[in-house]
Every structure is written in C-alpha cells, then in structure tokens.
C-alpha cells in the first residue's frame, strides 16, 4: 500500500548464528582468502622515512602493523616505547627502501626525541640494519606504489585461461569484475556476450598472465564451445589486437607468486579411480584416466556405460587436483559410490568392474595426501559458490567431513541444490562475512529468521569513512599519530593477530590449548577477527565461563567500541555475555594488550606483533605476581548489565535452588586435594596450578546474576547485623591492645614465599584463614598489596575477620617500612 510503512529486511550473520546455535568456520581455514589480503608489507620490515620535524632528513623506521594502504611505523631507537608510533599513508608519505638515502645523497639523521639514546649514529645503524629485511622497493615507488596486489587486477585486465574441458589449450580472457580476488572472466572476442563467462579465484592453477602459453609451448586457441561463433580470420585478428595492447592490459607476473605449484604426476592412461565432477560436485563416481598430456597434466573421464551417450564428462587434472580418489576410497569412508550410468544393478563392486573393463586401479601413491587438520567441523557455517550457478554465493552448512573434504548444504540458492562435495582448499568457499566485506550479494537462507533493521540512537558524530582506494583530503600530513582515529572501510582493515605461544599464559588459559591455537587470525574486518580471537581464547581456558566473565563489558565502563555476544560452554551448560571489541585498526594493538592484562597473562600473548625470539616483557623469567598484581587493579566482577539494561552474562540452564553464597576468588586457585585425590593440574604449565576448582555453586552464581545484583543493592541499604561472633568486628579495646604489639620481622616480606606467608598467619589469631592464602598462592609481594576493600570484596570475607586480617597485614607493612624500606 502506498501509505504503509515498510522497514528494510536484511540478513545478519551474527543473529543467524545466534538463532541456529551454530558457529562460523574459522577465518584461518581459508588460506586463499588470507593470501589475497596481503599487501606485500609485513611487521618487522624496515624502511627510510622523512623525519616529521625536518623533511630534508630521514631516519630508519620499522613497520609495526599494516592496515590497507596505511603503515604503523616506529623510528628505530625508541625500543619498545609505543608512544611515538605514527601512521603513514603509502600513497602520500615520503617512504623509501633501505639504502635509498645513500644512493640519492640524502641525509640520515637521528630524530630529536631519541638523540640522547644514540651517541654513535653509524654504529647504531650498522647494528640495527644487520640482517634486516627492507620493505619492497616496487611497493614504495612507481606505478604499484601503495596498491594491494588485488587492485592491480582491474576490469579490462587480460589473462590467459587454460581450457579444462577439452585439451591443453589456452585463450585470452578479460576481467569483467573483481570481487575480493574472485574474478568474473569473459573470453576475448565475445564482447558483451556473457553466456560463457566464468568465475575463478585469481590464484586458480589454470589462470595465468598473458604470455604463459607461449612460454610453456601451449597453443592459443579459443575453446571449442565458442570457436564456431567467429571465423578463423576473426580469431587471428583478435589475437593480434591483444598482443598490440599487451602492455596496457597486462597484470604483473609477481601477482601469481603465491599460486600453488603443480607437481609431477604418475598416472597412466586407462587407470581407474574415483572422482567428483567439478561442474556437478554432488556424487562420487568411477572414472578413467583418458589421456596423459605430459608430466603435469592428464585428463580423466567420468565413466558412462550407456551405448547411446552423446556427450561425456571429462576435464583436465594435475596431481593436486581436488576430487580424485583411489579405488575403494568411498567404501573405506562409508560413502556411497554412484555406479556408472548403464551399469547393471545397483550393487557396484570394484573388483568385478575392474575385471570386466580389463583395467587396473591407480595406485595410492598417485594421489595427494589427505589431512583432517583444517579447522572445519560439522554444522559450521560459511559462504560458498553455487556450482550450478557460479554467480551465486550462498550461506552454507558443513554437514559431513571426510579427510580433506566437506559436504556442504547450500541454504540460500534460488533453486534447491544437492549437497556439494568440496575440498577444504577449494577457492570457492569463503569465511562468514566475506560477501559483506567485499560488497557482494550473499544469498541468505530461504527460511532464515531475518530481523528488522535496528534503530540506533546516535550519541556521537559519525566518523568519516574512507574507501579502500582513496585517501580523505584531510589527511594531507604525511604522518598520523597512532592515537588518531582513522576509520577505513577496507576488507583488510584489521591486521593479523598473532598468538605468541611462548609467552606466559596466565592463570585462566590452558598452556596446552594455547599451543594448539593457529599461529594467527586475520587479517579482515576488525569486529569479526577480534570476535574469533576472543572465542579461541575462551575455548582455550581451563574454565571458559570464567574467562567469559573476565571479558564481559563492565557496567561502569564507557562505551567506546562494538558490543559482541560471545558464548562459552562448560560442564554441559552454555553461557553468553556481551563483550566490547574495537572497530578500527588503530585501536587493535591497545585492545589486545588490555585484554591480556585482564586475563593476567603476558601482554604480548596475542596481538598484531609476532614475538620471534624473546618477548619484550621478559615474561619467561618473571613470576606470576607481576601479572596478578602489577598489571591491574582488578575489580571483582559481579554479573553486570550492559547498556540497555539487559543481563550481560546468561547461562542456559534451569533455575536451580537457592544456594549458599560462594566466596569469590581474586587469585589463582590450586586444585584442592584430599589424601586420596589426584592432582590433575596440567604438567609443564608455567602457571602451575592455573586450573581452578570447579563446582556447581559458581555456576549457580552465574545463573542467578540478576537476583544477586538485586540482593546486593538491598544489602547496601541494610544496617549490618552483628548477631554472631564471627561477624562481629573486634572491639576498640582489642584493637588498641594489639596495636601495642610492635612486630619485629626476621626477613624482608618482599622475599616471602607462600609458605612464609602461611607460617606468619598461623602465628596470629587469623590462623583459620591461612588455608585461603595457601590455596590462592599469595606470596609476600601479594600480601603487601592487600587492603581492606580487596580482602572484603575479592576474598569475600565478612567484616569482622577482614578487619582482623588487615590489622595483621598493616603490622607487616609497618615493620617492612621501618626495617627494610630504606
């Protein structure tokens, strides 16, 4: 109706994953996407940069991280000091490879800020440049300056495409569109005729730069399917025109340096195997090696026994081609092998079939090795190309896995499609969010629960968004401070996040599980990459629900980023909380560092910088005390409420009976043991007793978050009741009497071990509390940091015992200052 109000309906991946209870396939499993996001620069590379205060002088800087056409740099000499980091735009900044100043008689001069740190400039440069990796000259100068490799494949560019259906011929194709490296290609000579267009990822082994066919001895011939559309003279004229325009439309050869290398095969003509037709990858069928072209390429044909058949399904393969298997592979993996059309009966038997055909099975050694180490799991979601209509990219679900192969259910295709069989290394599958990032239409599930567009209250001015190929006119300065907010809507806005497995993993994270995490995640959309990183950390925890609680959005904290709902599963129960993540690349490093500090692990455990040899925090030799106390004045997190008034951490379980309030723990717990129990603490873990004791009371605390918040507010309004001796504070008389007892210490409490602290407490009237200190491994340094609020809130002691305990701690502090502080 003309007067009706219609709200736009849109598909939202986060909401869909939430509604279906599914998880997204990890970004690191899509290696071709990861490769496509590289801009040629890497953290640790060095270059020569014009000094901001004196544009006529230059100094050596190191790349800290990359963000599209921006580089975060640090002048050599600042060491680990991040305050002087600055952003540079490759397109506008005065950047050069190492050695450029010497070649062009330019001055290398130490910046003023670090002049006093570098007394001998020549000696310093020799030391820092020894074995250093310079940023590539071709990325800093010339036509390719500041461009991502994918930007070089623009519409109108020409490539050569091998014909995979008929023979080893190739023909020129023109790029019609480039969607994140997925190219829409049209055969040269067909102009606007799109019937024969193909979609291929730019790293496809059959796609090459112009001139490849001539270099390798293959003929340039249009495929049979289109050859009849033009005369032979027309095709030759088209070829002549292409050669004349080769320089204008060519793509740099180094663009294909990351393509898979094709090895030597050992197939012979007539060998039998099992295969999946790449044009209809729905079934596994018997096939035959029809022809061997050379040591790299051979052709297989899907077997068809019908005498009246007119066409055949045949295609060119190489040793690493996906979808080819040895005889009996289906049987060994419990899969159905589709008998050849015309085969008598449905019960196919390979032994009888080989005998009937007089053929031999291709030996196992002919086939590529298969692996199950790829990160995909059943029910994971991703985005996948529809093999029936390659124009479509659909929401897909992994329904089955066998070795290196996935069975995908395409949920959003226009017409229902059978489950597709694809390799985990297929270049036709993409991570969740890939279409949105690259501005391509994703086909959502036909029955998806789509939510109405949310109305968002704008509480601050909207920031300028820069495109991936232009720089905002306001960024005229060559250098930007690292604190400046630069929001870039580019597909690679977030740098890679590295997991530095050697760093101290703290009390919450399991060292063994951390070691199993991928080396890196991303690059990609900031929110998606950081969400995946946090999910991996939660799953690597001794107790995922506890880590989720540490990461949850603080009720009192200012809202600076983007709220994401994260989940954790523990002991059959599901938990979720809203966690704040940053949106922009310039805040990623600080976000990672602060998150590490929240989790009491080394600040370099994960972040955009890879720790190669030695951690800058020297975390391998520092004690737990530094991470537990030095890094953070931690609040004991009750279950809070995020902006909007909703519960921030929920547990999917039935409401249990009300239970006794459990003492909350601030320090790391050792697993409690009886004389018959076994210590299950992971061996070799630097944090030793990082595994916390688990019980249902803590989970009950999570499930009753709202009730506890309400009770807490009520308790604040109540007058304290001293109805029992334990809760009764000591009388002024008692305190006065104890203050008179001056404490003399035999050793410096800074050097006390946990056993020394326990021994001291047992000598006081707080002896019953010694067990808590032993369980929580509180040493002398930690003891001196305790205060009444910390003891009351974090150790959850009642007022009376807390005052008693703090009285003895103050005595120790006083004695420390009098005897050892000087």
Coordinates of N, CA and C in Angstrom, one line a residue, residues 696-777:
X696 N 29.4 -26.6 41.3 CA 28.1 -26.1 40.8 C 27.7 -24.8 41.4
X697 N 28.3 -24.5 42.6 CA 28.0 -23.2 43.3 C 28.3 -22.0 42.4
X698 N 29.5 -22.1 41.8 CA 29.9 -21.0 41.0 C 29.0 -20.8 39.8
X699 N 28.6 -21.9 39.2 CA 27.7 -21.9 38.0 C 26.3 -21.3 38.5
X700 N 25.9 -21.7 39.6 CA 24.7 -21.2 40.2 C 24.8 -19.7 40.3
X701 N 26.0 -19.2 40.7 CA 26.2 -17.8 40.9 C 26.0 -17.1 39.5
X702 N 26.4 -17.7 38.4 CA 26.2 -17.1 37.1 C 24.8 -17.1 36.7
X703 N 24.1 -18.2 37.0 CA 22.7 -18.3 36.6 C 21.8 -17.3 37.3
X704 N 22.2 -16.9 38.6 CA 21.4 -16.0 39.4 C 21.9 -14.6 39.3
X705 N 22.5 -14.2 38.2 CA 23.2 -12.9 38.2 C 22.2 -11.8 38.5
X706 N 21.1 -11.8 37.9 CA 20.2 -10.6 38.2 C 19.7 -10.6 39.6
X707 N 19.4 -11.8 40.1 CA 18.9 -11.9 41.5 C 20.0 -11.4 42.5
X708 N 21.3 -11.8 42.2 CA 22.4 -11.4 43.1 C 22.6 -9.9 43.0
X709 N 22.5 -9.3 41.8 CA 22.6 -7.8 41.7 C 21.5 -7.1 42.6
X710 N 20.3 -7.7 42.5 CA 19.2 -7.1 43.3 C 19.5 -7.3 44.8
X711 N 19.9 -8.5 45.2 CA 20.2 -8.7 46.6 C 21.3 -7.8 47.1
X712 N 22.3 -7.6 46.2 CA 23.5 -6.8 46.6 C 23.0 -5.3 46.9
X713 N 22.1 -4.8 46.0 CA 21.6 -3.5 46.2 C 20.9 -3.4 47.5
X714 N 20.1 -4.4 47.8 CA 19.3 -4.4 49.1 C 20.2 -4.4 50.3
X715 N 21.3 -5.2 50.2 CA 22.2 -5.4 51.3 C 22.9 -4.0 51.6
X716 N 23.1 -3.2 50.5 CA 23.8 -1.9 50.7 C 22.9 -1.0 51.6
X717 N 21.6 -1.2 51.5 CA 20.7 -0.3 52.2 C 20.4 -0.8 53.6
X718 N 20.9 -2.1 53.9 CA 20.6 -2.7 55.2 C 21.7 -2.2 56.2
X719 N 21.3 -2.2 57.5 CA 22.3 -2.0 58.5 C 22.9 -3.3 58.8
X720 N 24.2 -3.3 59.1 CA 24.9 -4.5 59.4 C 24.4 -5.1 60.7
X721 N 24.2 -6.4 60.7 CA 23.7 -7.1 61.9 C 24.9 -7.9 62.5
X722 N 25.2 -7.7 63.7 CA 26.3 -8.4 64.4 C 25.7 -9.4 65.3
X723 N 25.0 -10.4 64.8 CA 24.3 -11.3 65.7 C 25.1 -12.5 66.0
X724 N 26.3 -12.6 65.3 CA 27.1 -13.8 65.7 C 28.5 -13.3 65.9
X725 N 29.3 -14.1 66.6 CA 30.7 -13.7 67.0 C 31.6 -13.6 65.8
X726 N 31.3 -14.4 64.8 CA 32.2 -14.4 63.6 C 32.1 -13.0 62.8
X727 N 30.8 -12.6 62.8 CA 30.6 -11.4 62.0 C 30.8 -10.1 62.8
X728 N 31.1 -10.2 64.1 CA 31.2 -9.1 65.0 C 32.6 -8.5 64.9
X729 N 32.8 -7.2 64.6 CA 34.1 -6.6 64.5 C 34.8 -6.6 65.9
X730 N 36.1 -6.6 65.9 CA 36.8 -6.5 67.2 C 36.5 -5.2 67.9
X731 N 36.4 -5.2 69.1 CA 36.1 -4.0 69.9 C 37.4 -3.1 69.9
X732 N 37.1 -1.8 70.1 CA 38.3 -0.8 70.1 C 39.3 -1.3 71.2
X733 N 38.9 -1.9 72.2 CA 39.8 -2.3 73.3 C 40.8 -3.4 72.7
X734 N 40.2 -4.3 72.0 CA 41.0 -5.4 71.4 C 42.0 -4.8 70.4
X735 N 41.6 -3.8 69.6 CA 42.5 -3.3 68.6 C 43.6 -2.5 69.3
X736 N 43.3 -1.7 70.3 CA 44.3 -0.9 71.0 C 45.3 -1.8 71.6
X737 N 44.9 -3.0 72.1 CA 45.8 -3.9 72.7 C 46.8 -4.5 71.7
X738 N 46.2 -4.8 70.5 CA 47.1 -5.4 69.5 C 48.0 -4.5 68.9
X739 N 47.6 -3.2 68.7 CA 48.5 -2.2 68.1 C 49.7 -2.0 68.9
X740 N 49.6 -2.2 70.2 CA 50.8 -2.0 71.1 C 51.8 -3.1 70.8
X741 N 51.4 -4.2 70.2 CA 52.4 -5.3 70.0 C 53.2 -5.0 68.7
X742 N 54.3 -4.3 68.9 CA 55.1 -4.0 67.7 C 55.7 -5.3 67.1
X743 N 55.7 -5.4 65.8 CA 56.1 -6.6 65.1 C 57.6 -6.4 64.6
X744 N 58.4 -7.4 65.0 CA 59.8 -7.5 64.5 C 59.9 -8.6 63.5
X745 N 60.4 -8.3 62.3 CA 60.5 -9.3 61.2 C 61.9 -9.8 61.1
X746 N 62.1 -11.1 60.9 CA 63.4 -11.6 60.7 C 63.9 -11.6 59.2
X747 N 62.9 -11.4 58.3 CA 63.3 -11.4 56.9 C 62.4 -10.4 56.2
X748 N 62.8 -10.0 55.0 CA 62.1 -9.0 54.2 C 60.8 -9.6 53.6
X749 N 59.6 -9.1 53.9 CA 58.4 -9.7 53.4 C 58.3 -9.7 51.9
X750 N 59.0 -8.8 51.3 CA 59.0 -8.9 49.8 C 59.6 -10.2 49.2
X751 N 60.4 -10.8 50.1 CA 61.0 -12.1 49.6 C 60.3 -13.3 50.2
X752 N 59.2 -13.1 50.9 CA 58.4 -14.2 51.5 C 57.8 -15.1 50.4
X753 N 57.9 -16.4 50.6 CA 57.2 -17.3 49.7 C 55.8 -17.5 50.3
X754 N 55.0 -18.3 49.6 CA 53.6 -18.6 50.0 C 53.7 -19.3 51.4
X755 N 54.7 -20.2 51.5 CA 54.8 -20.9 52.8 C 55.1 -20.0 53.9
X756 N 56.0 -18.9 53.7 CA 56.3 -17.9 54.7 C 55.1 -17.2 55.1
X757 N 54.2 -16.8 54.2 CA 53.0 -16.0 54.5 C 52.1 -16.9 55.3
X758 N 51.9 -18.2 55.0 CA 51.1 -19.1 55.7 C 51.6 -19.3 57.1
X759 N 52.9 -19.4 57.3 CA 53.5 -19.6 58.6 C 53.3 -18.4 59.5
X760 N 53.4 -17.2 58.9 CA 53.1 -16.0 59.7 C 51.7 -15.9 60.1
X761 N 50.7 -16.2 59.2 CA 49.3 -16.1 59.6 C 49.0 -17.1 60.7
X762 N 49.6 -18.3 60.6 CA 49.3 -19.3 61.6 C 49.8 -18.9 63.0
X763 N 50.7 -17.9 63.1 CA 51.2 -17.4 64.4 C 50.3 -16.3 64.9
X764 N 49.2 -16.0 64.2 CA 48.3 -14.9 64.6 C 46.9 -15.6 65.0
X765 N 46.0 -14.7 65.4 CA 44.6 -15.2 65.6 C 43.8 -15.3 64.3
X766 N 44.5 -15.2 63.2 CA 43.8 -15.4 61.9 C 44.3 -16.7 61.3
X767 N 44.7 -17.6 62.1 CA 45.2 -18.9 61.6 C 44.2 -19.6 60.7
X768 N 42.9 -19.6 61.0 CA 42.0 -20.3 60.1 C 42.0 -19.8 58.7
X769 N 42.4 -18.6 58.5 CA 42.4 -18.0 57.1 C 43.7 -18.4 56.3
X770 N 44.6 -19.1 57.0 CA 45.9 -19.4 56.3 C 45.7 -20.3 55.1
X771 N 44.6 -21.1 55.2 CA 44.4 -22.1 54.1 C 44.0 -21.3 52.8
X772 N 43.3 -20.2 53.0 CA 42.9 -19.4 51.8 C 44.2 -18.9 51.1
X773 N 45.1 -18.4 51.9 CA 46.4 -17.9 51.3 C 47.2 -19.0 50.7
X774 N 47.1 -20.2 51.2 CA 47.8 -21.3 50.6 C 47.2 -21.7 49.3
X775 N 45.8 -21.8 49.3 CA 45.1 -22.2 48.1 C 45.3 -21.2 47.0
X776 N 45.4 -19.9 47.3 CA 45.4 -18.8 46.3 C 46.8 -18.4 46.1
X777 N 47.8 -19.0 46.7 CA 49.2 -18.8 46.4 C 49.6 -17.3 46.6

